[in-house]
Amino acid sequence: MSQQRRPLIAGNWKMNGLAAATGEFIELVRLSKEKDNPACDILICPPATLISKMADLAKGSSVAIGGQDCHAAESGAHTGDIAAEMIKDAGGSHCIVGHSERRADHNESNATVKAKAEAALRAGLVAIVCVGETLAEREADRTLDIISDQVKNSLPAGATAANTVIAYEPVWAIGTGKTPTPLDVAAVHAHIRKELGTLMHDSAAVRVLYGGSVKGSNAAELMAVENVDGALVGGASLKAADFWPIVETSI
Ligand code: PGA
């Protein structure tokens, strides 16, 4: 963690959450209000159907709401898609782009992810650009090359530390209970920061999150790694009782 960068603890609910799940969110908002001036930013990215409702529930708290994906276009004939402008309009302030599940399930290339990140910026959202290697790529010792390629080619034009966050999520660590060692995380995060240095004028201030099987029991160790500025949390973000201990490592 760095003095210069305010940590961001973000939850990605993925395709989970009916209206009843907002009870968990109400509890998270309550916990956040017990803490005056929290030292970190807290974000939940629910399914699109709950953005507006949860943005209303979050009013007056320090918890932000975001989308999990957006289309590159502002509007148009794209059945089933959602524009960054719609996320903003519903009360969102952030949007995840290039999550590995989107890259795998929807064949999203770096160019697609970049276009979506640019759409997020156009709408006034903070883009959370996800990168990460597969197990096969790690075993072939290609991790740093893959990460370089993704960072260089997914970063939106006009990226600044204020409008863009990077999330390093090794694909093999997502939802598996497996995590890289702190040394491995440190190596990749240092590499990402070095790459950002060649691409952005304020790279030292960009937040680089770690994601993949973060939970209360391993969050402190992972958040203590140099150049780790927060977490992107999937499964453990669904229940306030699981998510709050992760927030507490940075608050
Ligand atoms: P996980 O998911 O915490 O359930 O591993 C992380 C993510 O996909 O963002």
Short mmCIF file of C-alpha atoms and ligand atoms in Angstrom, two decimals:
data_model
loop_
_atom_site.label_atom_id
_atom_site.label_comp_id
_atom_site.label_asym_id
_atom_site.label_seq_id
_atom_site.Cartn_x
_atom_site.Cartn_y
_atom_site.Cartn_z
CA MET A 1 0.00 0.00 0.00
CA SER A 2 1.26 3.50 -0.67
CA GLN A 3 0.80 6.82 1.04
CA GLN A 4 0.27 8.42 -2.33
CA ARG A 5 -2.54 6.16 -3.52
CA ARG A 6 -5.86 5.83 -1.76
CA PRO A 7 -6.81 2.15 -1.70
CA LEU A 8 -9.92 0.94 -3.51
CA ILE A 9 -11.75 -2.14 -2.26
CA ALA A 10 -14.17 -3.15 -4.99
CA GLY A 11 -16.77 -5.91 -5.05
CA ASN A 12 -17.86 -7.59 -8.27
CA TRP A 13 -21.17 -9.36 -7.75
CA LYS A 14 -21.04 -10.89 -11.24
CA MET A 15 -24.39 -12.48 -12.24
CA ASN A 16 -25.56 -12.73 -8.65
CA GLY A 17 -28.20 -10.75 -6.83
CA LEU A 18 -31.96 -10.39 -6.97
CA ALA A 19 -33.70 -7.46 -5.32
CA ALA A 20 -33.56 -9.28 -1.96
CA ALA A 21 -29.76 -9.19 -2.07
CA THR A 22 -29.84 -5.45 -1.46
CA GLY A 23 -30.22 -6.39 2.24
CA GLU A 24 -26.52 -7.29 2.18
CA PHE A 25 -25.77 -3.97 0.55
CA ILE A 26 -27.79 -2.07 3.14
CA GLU A 27 -25.67 -3.77 5.82
CA LEU A 28 -22.47 -2.77 4.02
CA VAL A 29 -23.64 0.83 3.81
CA ARG A 30 -24.45 0.72 7.53
CA LEU A 31 -20.97 -0.58 8.38
CA SER A 32 -19.37 2.09 6.19
CA LYS A 33 -21.32 4.83 7.98
CA GLU A 34 -19.96 3.66 11.33
CA LYS A 35 -16.52 4.63 10.10
CA ASP A 36 -15.84 8.35 9.83
CA ASN A 37 -13.56 9.35 6.98
CA PRO A 38 -12.62 5.86 5.82
CA ALA A 39 -9.09 5.77 4.43
CA CYS A 40 -10.13 3.80 1.37
CA ASP A 41 -12.71 3.92 -1.39
CA ILE A 42 -15.42 1.25 -1.35
CA LEU A 43 -17.20 0.17 -4.51
CA ILE A 44 -19.80 -2.47 -5.37
CA CYS A 45 -20.49 -3.48 -8.96
CA PRO A 46 -23.85 -5.28 -8.87
CA PRO A 47 -25.74 -6.69 -11.86
CA ALA A 48 -27.04 -3.86 -14.06
CA THR A 49 -30.59 -4.47 -12.81
CA LEU A 50 -29.60 -3.31 -9.31
CA ILE A 51 -27.39 -0.31 -10.11
CA SER A 52 -30.11 2.29 -9.80
CA LYS A 53 -31.63 0.82 -6.65
CA MET A 54 -28.26 0.42 -4.93
CA ALA A 55 -27.09 3.87 -5.99
CA ASP A 56 -30.16 5.25 -4.20
CA LEU A 57 -29.42 3.15 -1.11
CA ALA A 58 -25.81 4.34 -1.10
CA LYS A 59 -26.72 8.05 -1.05
CA GLY A 60 -25.10 9.83 1.88
CA SER A 61 -22.51 7.07 2.34
CA SER A 62 -18.97 6.62 1.05
CA VAL A 63 -19.91 3.51 -0.93
CA ALA A 64 -19.81 3.88 -4.72
CA ILE A 65 -21.64 1.82 -7.33
CA GLY A 66 -20.38 0.62 -10.68
CA GLY A 67 -21.14 -1.51 -13.72
CA GLN A 68 -19.47 -4.79 -14.64
CA ASP A 69 -19.22 -4.12 -18.37
CA CYS A 70 -20.36 -1.58 -20.95
CA HIS A 71 -20.75 -1.37 -24.71
CA ALA A 72 -18.30 0.82 -26.62
CA ALA A 73 -21.11 2.83 -28.22
CA GLU A 74 -23.17 5.52 -26.57
CA SER A 75 -26.49 4.11 -27.81
CA GLY A 76 -27.86 2.16 -30.76
CA ALA A 77 -29.02 -1.19 -32.06
CA HIS A 78 -27.16 -3.48 -29.65
CA THR A 79 -29.81 -5.70 -28.10
CA GLY A 80 -29.03 -6.72 -24.55
CA ASP A 81 -26.05 -4.42 -24.14
CA ILE A 82 -25.69 -1.49 -21.79
CA ALA A 83 -23.96 1.82 -22.51
CA ALA A 84 -21.55 3.49 -20.11
CA GLU A 85 -23.87 6.51 -20.23
CA MET A 86 -26.69 4.33 -18.88
CA ILE A 87 -24.55 3.20 -15.95
CA LYS A 88 -23.72 6.82 -15.21
CA ASP A 89 -27.38 7.80 -15.57
CA ALA A 90 -28.40 5.05 -13.12
CA GLY A 91 -26.03 6.45 -10.49
CA GLY A 92 -22.86 4.49 -11.20
CA SER A 93 -19.41 6.07 -11.01
CA HIS A 94 -17.17 3.19 -12.15
CA CYS A 95 -17.20 0.41 -14.72
CA ILE A 96 -15.20 -2.80 -14.84
CA VAL A 97 -13.98 -3.62 -18.35
CA GLY A 98 -12.06 -6.62 -19.69
CA HIS A 99 -12.83 -8.97 -16.85
CA SER A 100 -11.40 -12.38 -17.79
CA GLU A 101 -14.91 -13.85 -17.80
CA ARG A 102 -15.89 -11.28 -20.45
CA ARG A 103 -12.65 -11.86 -22.37
CA ALA A 104 -13.30 -15.66 -22.32
CA ASP A 105 -17.11 -15.88 -22.58
CA HIS A 106 -17.55 -13.05 -25.08
CA ASN A 107 -14.24 -13.24 -26.95
CA GLU A 108 -13.30 -9.72 -25.92
CA SER A 109 -9.94 -8.71 -27.37
CA ASN A 110 -7.66 -6.02 -25.97
CA ALA A 111 -8.98 -3.70 -28.70
CA THR A 112 -12.57 -4.30 -27.54
CA VAL A 113 -11.60 -3.73 -23.92
CA LYS A 114 -9.82 -0.50 -24.85
CA ALA A 115 -12.90 0.74 -26.72
CA LYS A 116 -15.10 -0.08 -23.73
CA ALA A 117 -12.70 1.65 -21.35
CA GLU A 118 -12.79 4.71 -23.61
CA ALA A 119 -16.60 4.58 -23.51
CA ALA A 120 -16.46 4.55 -19.71
CA LEU A 121 -14.23 7.63 -19.73
CA ARG A 122 -16.47 9.36 -22.28
CA ALA A 123 -19.42 8.85 -19.91
CA GLY A 124 -17.48 10.22 -16.96
CA LEU A 125 -16.98 6.83 -15.29
CA VAL A 126 -13.75 5.48 -13.81
CA ALA A 127 -12.65 2.49 -15.89
CA ILE A 128 -11.36 -0.54 -14.00
CA VAL A 129 -9.33 -2.37 -16.63
CA CYS A 130 -8.73 -6.04 -15.81
CA VAL A 131 -5.65 -7.98 -16.91
CA GLY A 132 -4.37 -11.40 -16.00
CA GLU A 133 -2.71 -14.55 -17.29
CA THR A 134 -4.20 -18.05 -17.60
CA LEU A 135 -2.63 -21.03 -15.87
CA ALA A 136 -1.16 -22.26 -19.16
CA GLU A 137 0.43 -18.86 -19.75
CA ARG A 138 1.88 -18.80 -16.24
CA GLU A 139 3.25 -22.33 -16.60
CA ALA A 140 4.82 -21.37 -19.91
CA ASP A 141 6.54 -18.46 -18.11
CA ARG A 142 4.68 -15.95 -20.25
CA THR A 143 2.95 -14.03 -17.45
CA LEU A 144 4.82 -10.75 -17.76
CA ASP A 145 4.60 -10.71 -21.57
CA ILE A 146 0.84 -11.34 -21.45
CA ILE A 147 0.37 -8.62 -18.85
CA SER A 148 2.45 -6.15 -20.88
CA ASP A 149 0.40 -6.87 -23.97
CA GLN A 150 -2.91 -6.46 -22.12
CA VAL A 151 -1.87 -3.27 -20.33
CA LYS A 152 -0.48 -1.62 -23.47
CA ASN A 153 -3.40 -2.57 -25.67
CA SER A 154 -6.35 -2.28 -23.26
CA LEU A 155 -5.48 1.06 -21.67
CA PRO A 156 -7.89 3.77 -22.86
CA ALA A 157 -6.60 6.84 -24.68
CA GLY A 158 -6.68 9.71 -22.21
CA ALA A 159 -6.09 7.44 -19.21
CA THR A 160 -5.08 9.25 -16.04
CA ALA A 161 -4.73 8.15 -12.44
CA ALA A 162 -8.08 9.81 -11.74
CA ASN A 163 -10.09 8.03 -14.42
CA THR A 164 -8.42 4.62 -14.74
CA VAL A 165 -7.67 1.76 -12.35
CA ILE A 166 -5.91 -1.47 -13.28
CA ALA A 167 -6.94 -4.78 -11.72
CA TYR A 168 -4.48 -7.66 -11.91
CA GLU A 169 -6.49 -10.87 -11.74
CA PRO A 170 -4.69 -14.10 -12.58
CA VAL A 171 -7.39 -16.12 -14.35
CA TRP A 172 -6.45 -19.31 -12.47
CA ALA A 173 -6.97 -17.56 -9.11
CA ILE A 174 -10.53 -16.37 -9.83
CA GLY A 175 -13.12 -18.33 -7.91
CA THR A 176 -10.69 -21.18 -7.24
CA GLY A 177 -9.48 -20.41 -3.73
CA LYS A 178 -5.92 -20.33 -5.12
CA THR A 179 -3.83 -17.18 -4.87
CA PRO A 180 -0.35 -16.33 -6.09
CA THR A 181 2.31 -15.85 -3.42
CA PRO A 182 2.86 -12.28 -2.23
CA LEU A 183 6.20 -12.41 -4.06
CA ASP A 184 4.49 -13.33 -7.32
CA VAL A 185 1.91 -10.58 -6.84
CA ALA A 186 4.68 -8.09 -6.09
CA ALA A 187 6.53 -9.05 -9.27
CA VAL A 188 3.48 -8.57 -11.50
CA HIS A 189 2.40 -5.32 -9.84
CA ALA A 190 5.90 -3.87 -10.16
CA HIS A 191 5.86 -4.88 -13.81
CA ILE A 192 2.47 -3.24 -14.39
CA ARG A 193 3.67 -0.03 -12.76
CA LYS A 194 6.76 -0.06 -14.96
CA GLU A 195 4.61 -0.51 -18.08
CA LEU A 196 2.26 2.28 -16.97
CA GLY A 197 5.33 4.51 -16.62
CA THR A 198 5.88 4.30 -20.37
CA LEU A 199 2.20 5.01 -21.14
CA MET A 200 0.99 7.64 -18.67
CA HIS A 201 2.39 10.84 -17.26
CA ASP A 202 0.96 10.22 -13.77
CA SER A 203 1.53 6.47 -13.59
CA ALA A 204 2.89 6.63 -10.03
CA ALA A 205 -0.57 7.67 -8.84
CA VAL A 206 -2.54 4.96 -10.70
CA ARG A 207 -4.15 2.38 -8.47
CA VAL A 208 -3.38 -1.23 -9.30
CA LEU A 209 -5.71 -3.70 -7.57
CA TYR A 210 -5.20 -7.39 -6.98
CA GLY A 211 -8.13 -9.76 -7.60
CA GLY A 212 -8.63 -13.52 -7.45
CA SER A 213 -9.85 -15.42 -4.36
CA VAL A 214 -9.39 -12.45 -2.02
CA LYS A 215 -11.08 -13.14 1.31
CA GLY A 216 -10.93 -11.96 4.88
CA SER A 217 -8.25 -14.49 5.78
CA ASN A 218 -5.75 -13.52 3.05
CA ALA A 219 -6.60 -9.87 2.38
CA ALA A 220 -4.19 -8.31 4.89
CA GLU A 221 -1.25 -10.22 3.44
CA LEU A 222 -2.17 -9.37 -0.14
CA MET A 223 -2.95 -5.70 0.58
CA ALA A 224 0.45 -5.33 2.29
CA VAL A 225 2.29 -6.19 -0.95
CA GLU A 226 4.14 -3.28 -2.49
CA ASN A 227 2.23 -1.64 -5.37
CA VAL A 228 -1.05 -3.32 -4.40
CA ASP A 229 -3.56 -0.51 -3.96
CA GLY A 230 -6.68 -2.45 -3.15
CA ALA A 231 -8.69 -5.47 -4.21
CA LEU A 232 -11.29 -6.59 -6.74
CA VAL A 233 -13.36 -9.16 -4.89
CA GLY A 234 -15.86 -11.60 -6.38
CA GLY A 235 -17.38 -14.30 -4.18
CA ALA A 236 -16.44 -12.66 -0.88
CA SER A 237 -18.19 -9.41 -1.85
CA LEU A 238 -21.70 -10.89 -1.84
CA LYS A 239 -22.13 -10.90 1.93
CA ALA A 240 -21.38 -7.85 4.03
CA ALA A 241 -19.92 -10.07 6.75
CA ASP A 242 -17.36 -11.45 4.28
CA PHE A 243 -16.61 -8.19 2.49
CA TRP A 244 -16.26 -5.89 5.47
CA PRO A 245 -13.15 -7.65 6.91
CA ILE A 246 -11.47 -7.10 3.52
CA VAL A 247 -12.40 -3.40 3.62
CA GLU A 248 -11.05 -3.24 7.17
CA THR A 249 -7.54 -4.16 6.00
CA SER A 250 -7.39 -0.79 4.23
CA ILE A 251 -9.68 1.47 6.15
P1 PGA B 1 -13.20 -14.13 -6.80
O1 PGA B 1 -13.43 -13.27 -8.12
O2 PGA B 1 -12.89 -13.17 -5.68
O3 PGA B 1 -14.50 -14.87 -6.59
O4 PGA B 1 -12.05 -15.05 -7.08
C1 PGA B 1 -12.66 -12.13 -8.39
C2 PGA B 1 -13.09 -11.51 -9.68
O5 PGA B 1 -13.40 -12.21 -10.63
O6 PGA B 1 -13.13 -10.25 -9.79
#
